[in-house]
Amino acid sequence: MSTSLTQSAIWQELGHHQAEVKAIPLRDLVMNDPRRLEDFQLSLEGLRFNFALNRIVPKTIDLLTQLAAQQKLEFARERMFCGEVINISEGRAALHTALRQKKDRPIKVDGRDIIPDILIARLRLTRFVDEVRNGYWKGASGEAIRHIVNIGIGGSDLGPRLATRALSPFISKLNVHFVANADAFELTNILANIDPAHTLFVVVSKTFTTQETLLNAHMARQWLVNKLGPQAVAQHFVAVSANQAEVEKFGIDVANVFPIWDWVGGRYSLWSAVGLSLALAIGMENFEKMLDGAEAMDEHFCTAPLAKNMPVVMGLLGVWYRNFWATKAQVILPYAERLRDLPRYLQQLEMESNGKTTTQTNQRVDYATAPIIFGECGTVGQHSFHQLLHQGSDVIPADFIGICEDNLNKPQHHQAMLANMVAQAGALAFGRDNATDLHNACAGNRPSNLILLDRLDPFCFGMLLALYEHKVFVEGVVWNINSFDQPGVELGKELARGLEAKEAANTSEKVFLTRLFKTVQTPNIN
Ligand code: F6P
């Protein structure tokens, strides 16, 4: 019987080490080491990862990399990049990295090299994006397209939505709108403000069975048919899916289906045709620069020594706080309004990937796994929940993300953003002594990472997302869980289907839920 993770020598040693480090105030760790700012920083092209404001000493990183070695991180990384079936429960590879691979290296799935499929799909994407952006793709009334409406949810929405806002300075020619929720509010508002003749609907769904997406897609199609007639669907609807049969059933022309594959998880799929709406907005040249940025991070992740490897250090710090400091949450604080949707995107990436309690061998874990991820862009969050970050009963490690370039040439605003970001990190770390006035004292000792992008452009943005993808992977490997399935989301979907179909309630729980469902549908008028 192999030693359990928590019984392993390195895990035990990390526990003792935490007690050692806890005895040293973060202020002392920083002030007593004049080289700390330089020694605890890793750089790659236009991205810097500074981890000086963490409750660590050099020995901490050594021990954490030993833990990673024990958990065979490098072997697991190689298996992912090579297309091994690492998503064991679904019998699939996890090959989002193949979508942006530049080197000429075949990757086989079921004995077949899938790189040609990726390149052909990207060629089709390029041709279509150019046709639409340059007005060659005509709507049913012969008009060029001006509005894109992306209909999708989860990984079919959060990545494209985040990227489109983050890269908004690179948008031209087209307006992009996003619809995700089953609530008709979003789509109703969009349809009220667009002209059908100039609108293209992009229905994104890997399974093409997701209730919210089909609800919205049917509503959009009915709207279009009412305006332009049934023959118009062919020129105003395209689909991105792995399920061609369901797409055809919906009534979208097979020629208008852009393929995605089972070996790419939804939350890891922005790099595929799931990014079609983004590519339409910023053009393929910029889309490919985003792929290049992600690929640069892939190369770094695959080649840098563990202790000098950004995703590895970031993931191991996540384990350090979650498992040895018993932190419950992690807060994402992008100091850029254009990255406002990053916390929402990372909620899915991190919590749908690692919010699990069974191992790859179906054993119950005896240690904590993914923390609660939340966040808000700075400086808005400072006026919302930063009080708790500074004086709350929980220590919540923070990721600050800053942009060096002042692309709007508003130096006062830009300096304010960067000054507030650094000040918040400093206040969390060093606090404010006030023994006589506890009420206003800030304990400090609250750790944070600082991720700095030279510019918020496609390349740096691609590096940033790939950094987090691999950070999540590192944590999943240490925790020995499957980061690429999501069995926990199925139960809720099944119960909702039963309630809506008014299925016979055959358990006491379902009887209760049926009663509750009736109650929520009945206005509370006296
Ligand atoms: O939330 C469950 C989930 O399957 C996500 O993993 C996925 O991104 C989302 O639903 C949408 O799935 P689809 O792209 O198949 O509509």
Coordinates of C-alpha atoms and ligand atoms in Angstrom, one line a residue:
M1 CA 0.0 0.0 0.0
S2 CA 1.7 3.2 -1.1
T3 CA 2.2 5.9 1.6
S4 CA -0.7 8.3 1.4
L5 CA 0.2 11.9 0.4
T6 CA -0.4 13.3 3.8
Q7 CA 1.7 10.6 5.5
S8 CA 4.6 11.1 3.1
A9 CA 7.8 12.5 4.6
I10 CA 7.9 15.6 2.5
W11 CA 4.3 16.5 3.4
Q12 CA 5.2 16.0 7.1
E13 CA 8.3 18.1 6.6
L14 CA 6.3 20.9 5.0
G15 CA 4.0 20.9 8.0
H16 CA 7.0 21.4 10.4
H17 CA 8.4 24.1 8.0
Q18 CA 5.2 26.0 8.1
A19 CA 5.5 26.3 11.9
E20 CA 9.0 27.7 11.4
V21 CA 8.0 30.2 8.8
K22 CA 4.8 31.2 10.7
A23 CA 7.0 32.4 13.6
I24 CA 8.6 35.0 11.3
P25 CA 6.5 38.1 10.4
L26 CA 6.2 38.6 6.6
R27 CA 7.6 42.1 7.3
D28 CA 10.8 40.6 8.6
L29 CA 11.1 38.1 5.8
V30 CA 11.0 40.9 3.4
M31 CA 13.1 43.5 5.3
N32 CA 15.8 41.1 6.3
D33 CA 16.6 40.1 2.7
P34 CA 17.8 42.9 0.5
R35 CA 17.7 40.7 -2.6
R36 CA 14.2 39.4 -2.0
L37 CA 12.5 41.5 -4.7
E38 CA 14.9 40.3 -7.3
D39 CA 15.3 36.7 -6.1
F40 CA 11.6 36.0 -5.8
Q41 CA 10.7 37.1 -9.4
L42 CA 10.5 35.1 -12.6
S43 CA 10.2 36.7 -16.1
L44 CA 9.1 35.5 -19.5
E45 CA 8.9 37.9 -22.4
G46 CA 6.4 40.6 -21.4
L47 CA 5.2 38.9 -18.2
R48 CA 6.8 39.0 -14.7
F49 CA 5.7 36.9 -11.7
N50 CA 6.8 38.4 -8.4
F51 CA 6.2 36.3 -5.4
A52 CA 8.3 38.3 -2.8
L53 CA 5.3 39.1 -0.7
N54 CA 4.7 35.4 0.3
R55 CA 5.2 33.7 3.6
I56 CA 8.1 31.7 2.3
V57 CA 11.9 31.5 2.5
P58 CA 14.1 29.9 -0.1
K59 CA 13.8 26.5 1.7
T60 CA 10.1 26.6 1.2
I61 CA 10.4 26.5 -2.6
D62 CA 12.9 23.7 -2.2
L63 CA 10.5 21.6 -0.1
L64 CA 7.6 22.4 -2.4
T65 CA 9.5 21.3 -5.5
Q66 CA 10.4 18.1 -3.7
L67 CA 6.7 17.6 -3.1
A68 CA 6.1 18.2 -6.8
A69 CA 8.8 15.7 -7.7
Q70 CA 7.3 13.1 -5.4
Q71 CA 3.9 13.6 -7.2
K72 CA 5.7 13.0 -10.5
L73 CA 4.7 16.5 -11.9
E74 CA 7.2 16.4 -14.8
F75 CA 6.0 13.0 -15.9
A76 CA 2.3 14.1 -15.6
R77 CA 3.2 17.3 -17.6
E78 CA 4.8 15.2 -20.4
R79 CA 1.8 12.9 -20.5
M80 CA -0.6 15.9 -20.9
F81 CA 1.4 17.5 -23.7
C82 CA 1.8 14.1 -25.5
G83 CA -1.9 13.4 -25.6
E84 CA -2.0 10.6 -23.1
V85 CA -5.5 9.8 -21.6
I86 CA -5.1 11.8 -18.4
N87 CA -8.8 12.6 -18.1
I88 CA -9.3 9.1 -16.9
S89 CA -13.1 9.2 -16.0
E90 CA -14.0 10.4 -19.5
G91 CA -11.2 8.4 -21.3
R92 CA -9.9 11.5 -23.0
A93 CA -6.6 13.4 -23.5
A94 CA -6.4 17.1 -22.5
L95 CA -4.8 18.7 -25.5
H96 CA -5.6 22.5 -25.3
T97 CA -1.8 22.9 -25.6
A98 CA -1.9 21.2 -29.0
L99 CA -4.3 24.0 -30.3
R100 CA -1.4 26.5 -30.0
Q101 CA 1.6 24.2 -30.7
K102 CA 4.0 25.8 -33.2
K103 CA 6.7 23.1 -33.3
D104 CA 6.3 20.4 -35.9
R105 CA 5.6 17.5 -33.6
P106 CA 2.8 15.0 -34.2
I107 CA 0.4 14.3 -31.4
K108 CA -1.7 11.2 -31.6
V109 CA -5.2 10.6 -30.2
D110 CA -6.4 7.0 -30.8
G111 CA -3.4 6.4 -32.9
R112 CA -4.0 9.3 -35.3
D113 CA -2.0 12.6 -35.5
I114 CA -4.5 15.4 -34.7
I115 CA -2.2 18.3 -35.6
P116 CA -3.4 18.3 -39.3
D117 CA -7.0 18.5 -38.0
I118 CA -6.1 21.5 -35.9
L119 CA -4.4 23.3 -38.8
I120 CA -7.3 22.6 -41.2
A121 CA -9.8 23.9 -38.6
R122 CA -7.7 27.0 -38.1
L123 CA -7.5 27.5 -41.9
R124 CA -11.3 27.3 -42.1
L125 CA -11.5 29.8 -39.2
T126 CA -9.1 32.2 -40.9
R127 CA -11.0 32.1 -44.1
F128 CA -14.4 32.6 -42.5
V129 CA -13.1 35.4 -40.2
D130 CA -11.7 37.2 -43.2
E131 CA -14.9 36.7 -45.2
V132 CA -17.0 38.2 -42.5
R133 CA -14.7 41.0 -41.5
N134 CA -14.2 42.1 -45.1
G135 CA -17.9 42.0 -46.0
Y136 CA -17.7 39.0 -48.4
W137 CA -20.0 37.0 -46.2
K138 CA -23.5 38.4 -46.9
G139 CA -26.7 38.1 -44.8
A140 CA -30.0 37.0 -46.4
S141 CA -30.7 40.6 -47.5
G142 CA -27.3 40.9 -49.1
E143 CA -25.9 43.0 -46.3
A144 CA -22.5 42.7 -44.6
I145 CA -22.3 41.5 -41.0
R146 CA -21.8 44.1 -38.3
H147 CA -23.0 42.4 -35.2
I148 CA -21.8 39.1 -33.7
V149 CA -24.0 37.4 -31.0
N150 CA -22.1 34.6 -29.2
I151 CA -24.5 32.2 -27.6
G152 CA -22.8 29.8 -25.1
I153 CA -22.2 29.3 -21.4
G154 CA -19.3 28.2 -19.2
G155 CA -16.2 27.6 -21.2
S156 CA -18.2 28.5 -24.3
D157 CA -18.7 32.0 -23.0
L158 CA -16.4 33.0 -20.1
G159 CA -13.1 32.8 -22.1
P160 CA -14.4 34.5 -25.3
R161 CA -16.2 37.1 -23.2
L162 CA -13.1 37.8 -21.0
A163 CA -10.8 38.0 -24.0
T164 CA -13.1 40.3 -26.1
R165 CA -13.2 42.8 -23.2
A166 CA -9.5 42.4 -22.4
L167 CA -8.5 43.0 -26.0
S168 CA -11.1 45.6 -26.8
P169 CA -8.5 48.1 -28.2
F170 CA -7.8 45.5 -30.9
I171 CA -11.5 45.2 -31.9
S172 CA -12.5 46.6 -35.4
K173 CA -15.3 46.4 -37.9
L174 CA -17.7 44.3 -35.8
N175 CA -19.6 44.6 -32.5
V176 CA -19.7 41.4 -30.3
H177 CA -22.4 40.6 -27.8
F178 CA -22.5 37.7 -25.4
V179 CA -25.5 35.7 -24.3
A180 CA -25.1 32.9 -21.7
N181 CA -27.8 32.8 -19.0
A182 CA -31.1 30.9 -19.2
D183 CA -32.6 34.2 -18.1
A184 CA -34.1 35.8 -21.3
F185 CA -33.0 39.2 -20.1
E186 CA -29.6 39.2 -21.9
L187 CA -30.8 38.1 -25.3
T188 CA -34.0 40.2 -25.2
N189 CA -31.9 43.3 -24.6
I190 CA -29.5 42.4 -27.4
L191 CA -32.2 41.6 -29.9
A192 CA -33.8 44.9 -29.2
N193 CA -30.7 46.7 -30.3
I194 CA -29.4 44.9 -33.4
D195 CA -30.6 44.7 -37.0
P196 CA -31.2 41.1 -38.1
A197 CA -29.9 41.8 -41.6
H198 CA -26.4 42.7 -40.2
T199 CA -26.3 40.0 -37.5
L200 CA -24.5 36.7 -37.3
F201 CA -25.3 34.3 -34.4
V202 CA -22.4 32.1 -33.2
V203 CA -23.8 29.2 -31.2
V204 CA -21.0 27.6 -29.2
S205 CA -21.5 24.3 -27.5
K206 CA -19.2 21.4 -27.4
T207 CA -22.1 19.0 -26.6
F208 CA -24.8 21.0 -28.2
T209 CA -27.2 19.7 -25.5
T210 CA -26.7 22.5 -22.9
Q211 CA -30.1 23.7 -21.9
E212 CA -29.3 27.4 -21.6
T213 CA -27.5 27.5 -25.0
L214 CA -30.3 25.7 -26.8
L215 CA -33.0 27.9 -25.1
N216 CA -31.2 31.0 -26.3
A217 CA -30.3 29.7 -29.7
H218 CA -34.0 28.7 -30.4
M219 CA -35.2 32.1 -29.3
A220 CA -32.6 33.8 -31.5
R221 CA -33.5 31.7 -34.5
Q222 CA -37.3 32.3 -34.0
W223 CA -36.5 36.0 -33.9
L224 CA -34.5 35.8 -37.1
V225 CA -37.1 33.7 -38.9
N226 CA -39.8 36.1 -37.9
K227 CA -37.8 39.0 -39.3
L228 CA -36.2 37.5 -42.4
G229 CA -37.9 34.1 -43.0
P230 CA -36.6 30.5 -42.5
Q231 CA -34.2 30.6 -45.4
A232 CA -32.2 33.2 -43.6
V233 CA -30.9 30.8 -41.0
A234 CA -28.1 29.5 -43.3
Q235 CA -26.5 32.9 -43.6
H236 CA -27.1 34.2 -40.0
F237 CA -26.2 31.1 -37.9
V238 CA -22.9 29.2 -37.5
A239 CA -22.1 26.7 -34.8
V240 CA -19.0 25.6 -32.9
S241 CA -19.4 22.1 -31.6
A242 CA -18.1 18.5 -31.3
N243 CA -21.6 17.2 -31.9
Q244 CA -22.5 17.7 -35.6
A245 CA -25.6 15.5 -35.4
E246 CA -27.2 17.8 -32.8
V247 CA -26.2 20.9 -34.7
E248 CA -27.9 19.6 -37.8
K249 CA -31.0 18.8 -35.7
F250 CA -31.1 22.4 -34.6
G251 CA -31.0 23.4 -38.3
I252 CA -27.6 24.9 -38.9
D253 CA -26.0 24.1 -42.2
V254 CA -23.2 21.5 -41.9
A255 CA -21.0 23.8 -43.9
N256 CA -21.3 26.3 -41.1
V257 CA -20.1 24.1 -38.3
F258 CA -16.6 24.7 -36.9
P259 CA -15.4 21.6 -35.2
I260 CA -14.0 21.2 -31.7
W261 CA -12.9 18.0 -30.2
D262 CA -13.5 15.8 -27.1
W263 CA -9.8 16.1 -26.2
V264 CA -10.3 19.8 -25.3
G265 CA -12.1 20.7 -22.1
G266 CA -14.7 23.5 -22.4
R267 CA -12.8 25.7 -19.8
Y268 CA -9.6 25.2 -21.8
S269 CA -11.1 25.8 -25.3
L270 CA -10.6 29.5 -26.0
W271 CA -7.7 28.6 -28.3
S272 CA -10.0 26.6 -30.6
A273 CA -13.0 27.7 -32.7
V274 CA -14.7 28.4 -29.4
G275 CA -12.7 31.6 -29.8
L276 CA -14.5 32.4 -33.1
S277 CA -16.4 35.4 -31.8
L278 CA -13.1 36.8 -30.4
A279 CA -11.3 36.1 -33.7
L280 CA -14.2 37.9 -35.6
A281 CA -13.7 40.9 -33.3
I282 CA -9.9 41.3 -33.3
G283 CA -9.0 39.5 -36.5
M284 CA -7.0 36.3 -37.0
E285 CA -3.6 38.0 -36.9
N286 CA -4.3 39.2 -33.3
F287 CA -6.0 35.8 -32.4
E288 CA -2.8 34.0 -33.5
K289 CA -0.7 36.4 -31.4
M290 CA -2.7 35.3 -28.4
L291 CA -2.0 31.7 -29.4
D292 CA 1.7 32.6 -29.6
G293 CA 1.7 34.0 -26.1
A294 CA 0.1 30.9 -24.7
E295 CA 2.6 28.8 -26.6
A296 CA 5.5 30.8 -25.1
M297 CA 4.1 30.0 -21.6
D298 CA 3.8 26.3 -22.7
E299 CA 7.4 26.2 -23.7
H300 CA 8.4 27.8 -20.4
F301 CA 6.3 25.4 -18.4
C302 CA 7.9 22.4 -20.3
T303 CA 11.5 23.6 -20.0
A304 CA 12.1 25.8 -16.9
P305 CA 13.5 24.0 -13.8
L306 CA 10.7 23.5 -11.3
A307 CA 12.0 26.2 -8.9
K308 CA 12.3 28.8 -11.8
N309 CA 9.0 27.7 -13.4
M310 CA 6.2 30.2 -13.1
P311 CA 3.1 27.9 -13.3
V312 CA 4.9 25.4 -11.0
V313 CA 5.8 28.0 -8.3
M314 CA 2.3 29.6 -8.5
G315 CA 0.6 26.2 -8.3
L316 CA 2.9 25.1 -5.4
L317 CA 2.2 28.3 -3.5
G318 CA -1.5 27.5 -3.9
V319 CA -0.9 24.1 -2.3
W320 CA 1.3 25.7 0.4
Y321 CA -1.5 28.0 1.6
R322 CA -4.4 25.6 1.1
N323 CA -2.8 22.6 2.7
F324 CA -0.3 24.0 5.2
W325 CA -1.9 27.3 6.2
A326 CA -5.5 26.0 5.9
T327 CA -6.6 29.0 3.9
K328 CA -10.1 28.6 2.4
A329 CA -10.2 31.1 -0.5
Q330 CA -8.0 32.9 -3.0
V331 CA -8.8 36.3 -4.3
I332 CA -8.1 37.5 -7.9
L333 CA -7.4 41.3 -8.1
P334 CA -6.8 42.5 -11.6
Y335 CA -5.9 46.2 -11.5
A336 CA -7.3 46.8 -15.0
E337 CA -10.9 47.3 -15.9
R338 CA -10.4 45.4 -19.1
L339 CA -9.6 42.3 -17.0
R340 CA -12.9 42.7 -15.1
D341 CA -14.1 39.3 -16.2
L342 CA -10.9 37.4 -15.2
P343 CA -12.2 36.4 -11.7
R344 CA -15.3 34.9 -13.3
Y345 CA -13.2 33.0 -15.8
L346 CA -10.8 31.7 -13.2
Q347 CA -13.7 30.6 -11.0
Q348 CA -14.6 28.1 -13.7
L349 CA -11.0 27.2 -14.6
E350 CA -10.0 26.6 -11.0
M351 CA -13.1 25.4 -9.2
E352 CA -14.6 23.3 -12.0
S353 CA -11.1 21.7 -12.5
N354 CA -10.1 21.2 -8.9
G355 CA -13.3 21.4 -6.8
K356 CA -13.1 17.6 -6.2
T357 CA -12.6 15.2 -3.3
T358 CA -11.8 11.9 -5.0
T359 CA -8.4 11.0 -6.5
Q360 CA -7.6 9.6 -9.9
T361 CA -7.9 6.1 -8.3
N362 CA -11.3 6.9 -6.9
Q363 CA -10.1 7.2 -3.3
R364 CA -11.5 9.9 -1.0
V365 CA -8.9 12.6 -0.4
D366 CA -7.9 13.3 3.2
Y367 CA -6.6 16.8 2.4
A368 CA -8.1 20.0 1.0
T369 CA -8.3 20.7 -2.7
A370 CA -9.4 23.8 -4.7
P371 CA -10.0 26.9 -2.6
I372 CA -12.9 29.3 -3.2
I373 CA -12.0 31.7 -6.0
F374 CA -13.5 35.1 -6.1
G375 CA -12.4 38.6 -7.0
E376 CA -13.0 42.0 -8.5
C377 CA -10.9 44.4 -10.5
G378 CA -9.0 47.1 -8.6
T379 CA -9.6 49.7 -7.5
V380 CA -13.4 48.8 -7.3
G381 CA -12.8 45.8 -5.0
Q382 CA -11.1 48.2 -2.5
H383 CA -14.5 49.7 -1.9
S384 CA -16.3 46.4 -1.7
F385 CA -14.5 43.5 0.2
H386 CA -11.0 44.7 0.9
Q387 CA -12.1 45.4 4.5
L388 CA -12.3 41.7 5.0
L389 CA -9.0 41.1 3.3
H390 CA -7.3 43.4 5.7
Q391 CA -9.1 42.8 9.0
G392 CA -11.3 39.7 8.4
S393 CA -10.9 36.5 10.4
D394 CA -9.6 34.6 7.3
V395 CA -6.3 35.1 5.6
I396 CA -7.0 35.1 1.9
P397 CA -4.0 34.9 -0.4
A398 CA -4.3 37.4 -3.3
D399 CA -3.2 37.5 -6.9
F400 CA -2.6 41.0 -8.1
I401 CA -2.4 41.5 -11.8
G402 CA -1.1 44.8 -13.1
I403 CA -0.5 46.3 -16.6
C404 CA 2.6 48.5 -17.0
E405 CA 1.7 50.2 -20.2
D406 CA -0.5 53.3 -20.0
N407 CA -2.3 52.6 -23.4
L408 CA -4.8 55.4 -22.9
N409 CA -2.1 57.9 -22.1
K410 CA -3.8 59.0 -18.9
P411 CA -0.9 59.1 -16.6
Q412 CA -2.8 60.2 -13.5
H413 CA -5.3 57.4 -13.8
H414 CA -2.6 54.9 -14.6
Q415 CA -0.3 55.9 -11.7
A416 CA -3.3 55.7 -9.4
M417 CA -4.0 52.1 -10.5
L418 CA -0.4 51.0 -10.0
A419 CA 0.0 52.9 -6.7
N420 CA -3.2 51.4 -5.3
M421 CA -2.2 47.9 -6.4
V422 CA 1.2 48.1 -4.7
A423 CA -0.3 49.9 -1.6
Q424 CA -2.9 47.1 -1.2
A425 CA -0.2 44.4 -1.5
G426 CA 1.9 46.3 1.0
A427 CA -0.9 46.9 3.5
L428 CA -1.9 43.2 3.3
A429 CA 1.7 42.1 3.9
F430 CA 2.9 44.6 6.5
G431 CA -0.3 45.7 8.2
R432 CA -0.3 48.5 10.7
D433 CA 0.8 48.1 14.3
N434 CA -1.6 49.7 16.8
A435 CA -1.4 47.8 20.0
T436 CA -3.4 50.5 21.8
D437 CA -6.1 50.7 19.2
L438 CA -6.9 47.2 18.0
H439 CA -10.0 48.4 16.1
N440 CA -7.8 50.2 13.6
A441 CA -4.9 47.8 13.6
C442 CA -4.2 45.7 10.5
A443 CA -2.5 42.4 11.3
G444 CA -0.6 42.2 8.0
N445 CA 1.0 38.9 7.2
R446 CA -1.4 38.4 4.4
P447 CA 0.4 37.1 1.3
S448 CA 0.1 38.0 -2.4
N449 CA 1.5 37.3 -5.8
L450 CA 2.1 40.1 -8.3
I451 CA 1.7 39.3 -12.0
L452 CA 2.8 42.2 -14.2
L453 CA 2.1 42.4 -17.9
D454 CA 4.1 44.9 -20.0
R455 CA 1.0 45.5 -22.1
L456 CA -2.5 44.0 -22.2
D457 CA -2.1 42.9 -25.8
P458 CA -3.0 39.5 -27.4
F459 CA 0.5 38.0 -26.7
C460 CA 0.7 38.9 -23.0
F461 CA -3.0 38.0 -22.5
G462 CA -2.3 34.5 -24.0
M463 CA 0.6 34.1 -21.6
L464 CA -1.5 35.1 -18.7
L465 CA -4.3 32.6 -19.4
A466 CA -1.8 29.7 -20.1
L467 CA 0.0 30.6 -16.8
Y468 CA -3.3 30.0 -14.9
E469 CA -4.2 26.8 -16.9
H470 CA -0.9 25.3 -16.0
K471 CA -1.0 26.5 -12.4
V472 CA -4.4 24.7 -12.0
F473 CA -2.8 21.6 -13.6
V474 CA 0.1 21.7 -11.1
E475 CA -2.3 21.8 -8.2
G476 CA -4.3 19.0 -9.6
V477 CA -1.3 16.8 -10.0
V478 CA -0.1 17.4 -6.5
W479 CA -3.6 16.6 -5.2
N480 CA -3.8 13.6 -7.5
I481 CA -7.2 14.6 -8.9
N482 CA -8.7 14.7 -12.4
S483 CA -8.7 18.4 -13.4
F484 CA -10.5 17.8 -16.7
D485 CA -13.9 16.3 -15.9
Q486 CA -16.9 17.9 -14.1
P487 CA -19.1 15.1 -12.8
G488 CA -20.5 17.4 -10.0
V489 CA -22.4 19.6 -12.4
E490 CA -24.7 16.7 -13.7
L491 CA -26.9 16.2 -10.6
G492 CA -28.3 19.8 -10.6
K493 CA -29.0 19.6 -14.4
E494 CA -30.9 16.2 -13.9
L495 CA -33.0 17.6 -11.0
A496 CA -33.9 20.7 -13.1
R497 CA -35.0 18.6 -16.0
G498 CA -37.2 16.6 -13.8
L499 CA -38.9 19.6 -12.2
E500 CA -39.5 21.3 -15.6
A501 CA -40.8 18.0 -17.1
K502 CA -43.0 17.7 -14.0
E503 CA -41.7 14.1 -13.6
A504 CA -43.3 12.0 -10.9
A505 CA -41.4 12.7 -7.7
N506 CA -40.2 9.2 -6.7
T507 CA -38.1 10.2 -3.6
S508 CA -38.9 12.3 -0.6
E509 CA -36.3 14.8 -1.6
K510 CA -37.9 15.2 -5.1
V511 CA -41.3 15.6 -3.4
F512 CA -39.9 18.4 -1.3
L513 CA -38.3 20.0 -4.4
T514 CA -41.5 19.7 -6.3
R515 CA -43.4 21.6 -3.5
L516 CA -40.6 24.2 -3.4
F517 CA -40.8 24.6 -7.2
K518 CA -44.5 25.2 -6.9
T519 CA -43.9 27.8 -4.2
V520 CA -41.3 29.7 -6.1
Q521 CA -43.7 29.9 -9.0
T522 CA -46.5 31.3 -6.9
P523 CA -46.3 35.1 -6.1
N524 CA -46.4 35.8 -2.4
I525 CA -49.6 37.9 -2.6
N526 CA -51.6 38.0 0.7
Ligands
F6P1 O1 -20.5 23.5 -16.5 C1 -20.5 22.3 -17.2 C2 -20.1 22.5 -18.6 O2 -20.0 21.2 -19.2 C3 -18.7 23.2 -18.7 O3 -17.6 22.3 -18.5 C4 -18.8 23.7 -20.1 O4 -17.8 24.7 -20.4 C5 -20.2 24.2 -20.2 O5 -21.0 23.3 -19.3 C6 -20.9 24.3 -21.5 O6 -20.8 23.1 -22.2 P1 -21.1 23.1 -23.8 O7 -19.9 23.8 -24.4 O8 -21.1 21.6 -24.1 O9 -22.4 23.8 -24.0

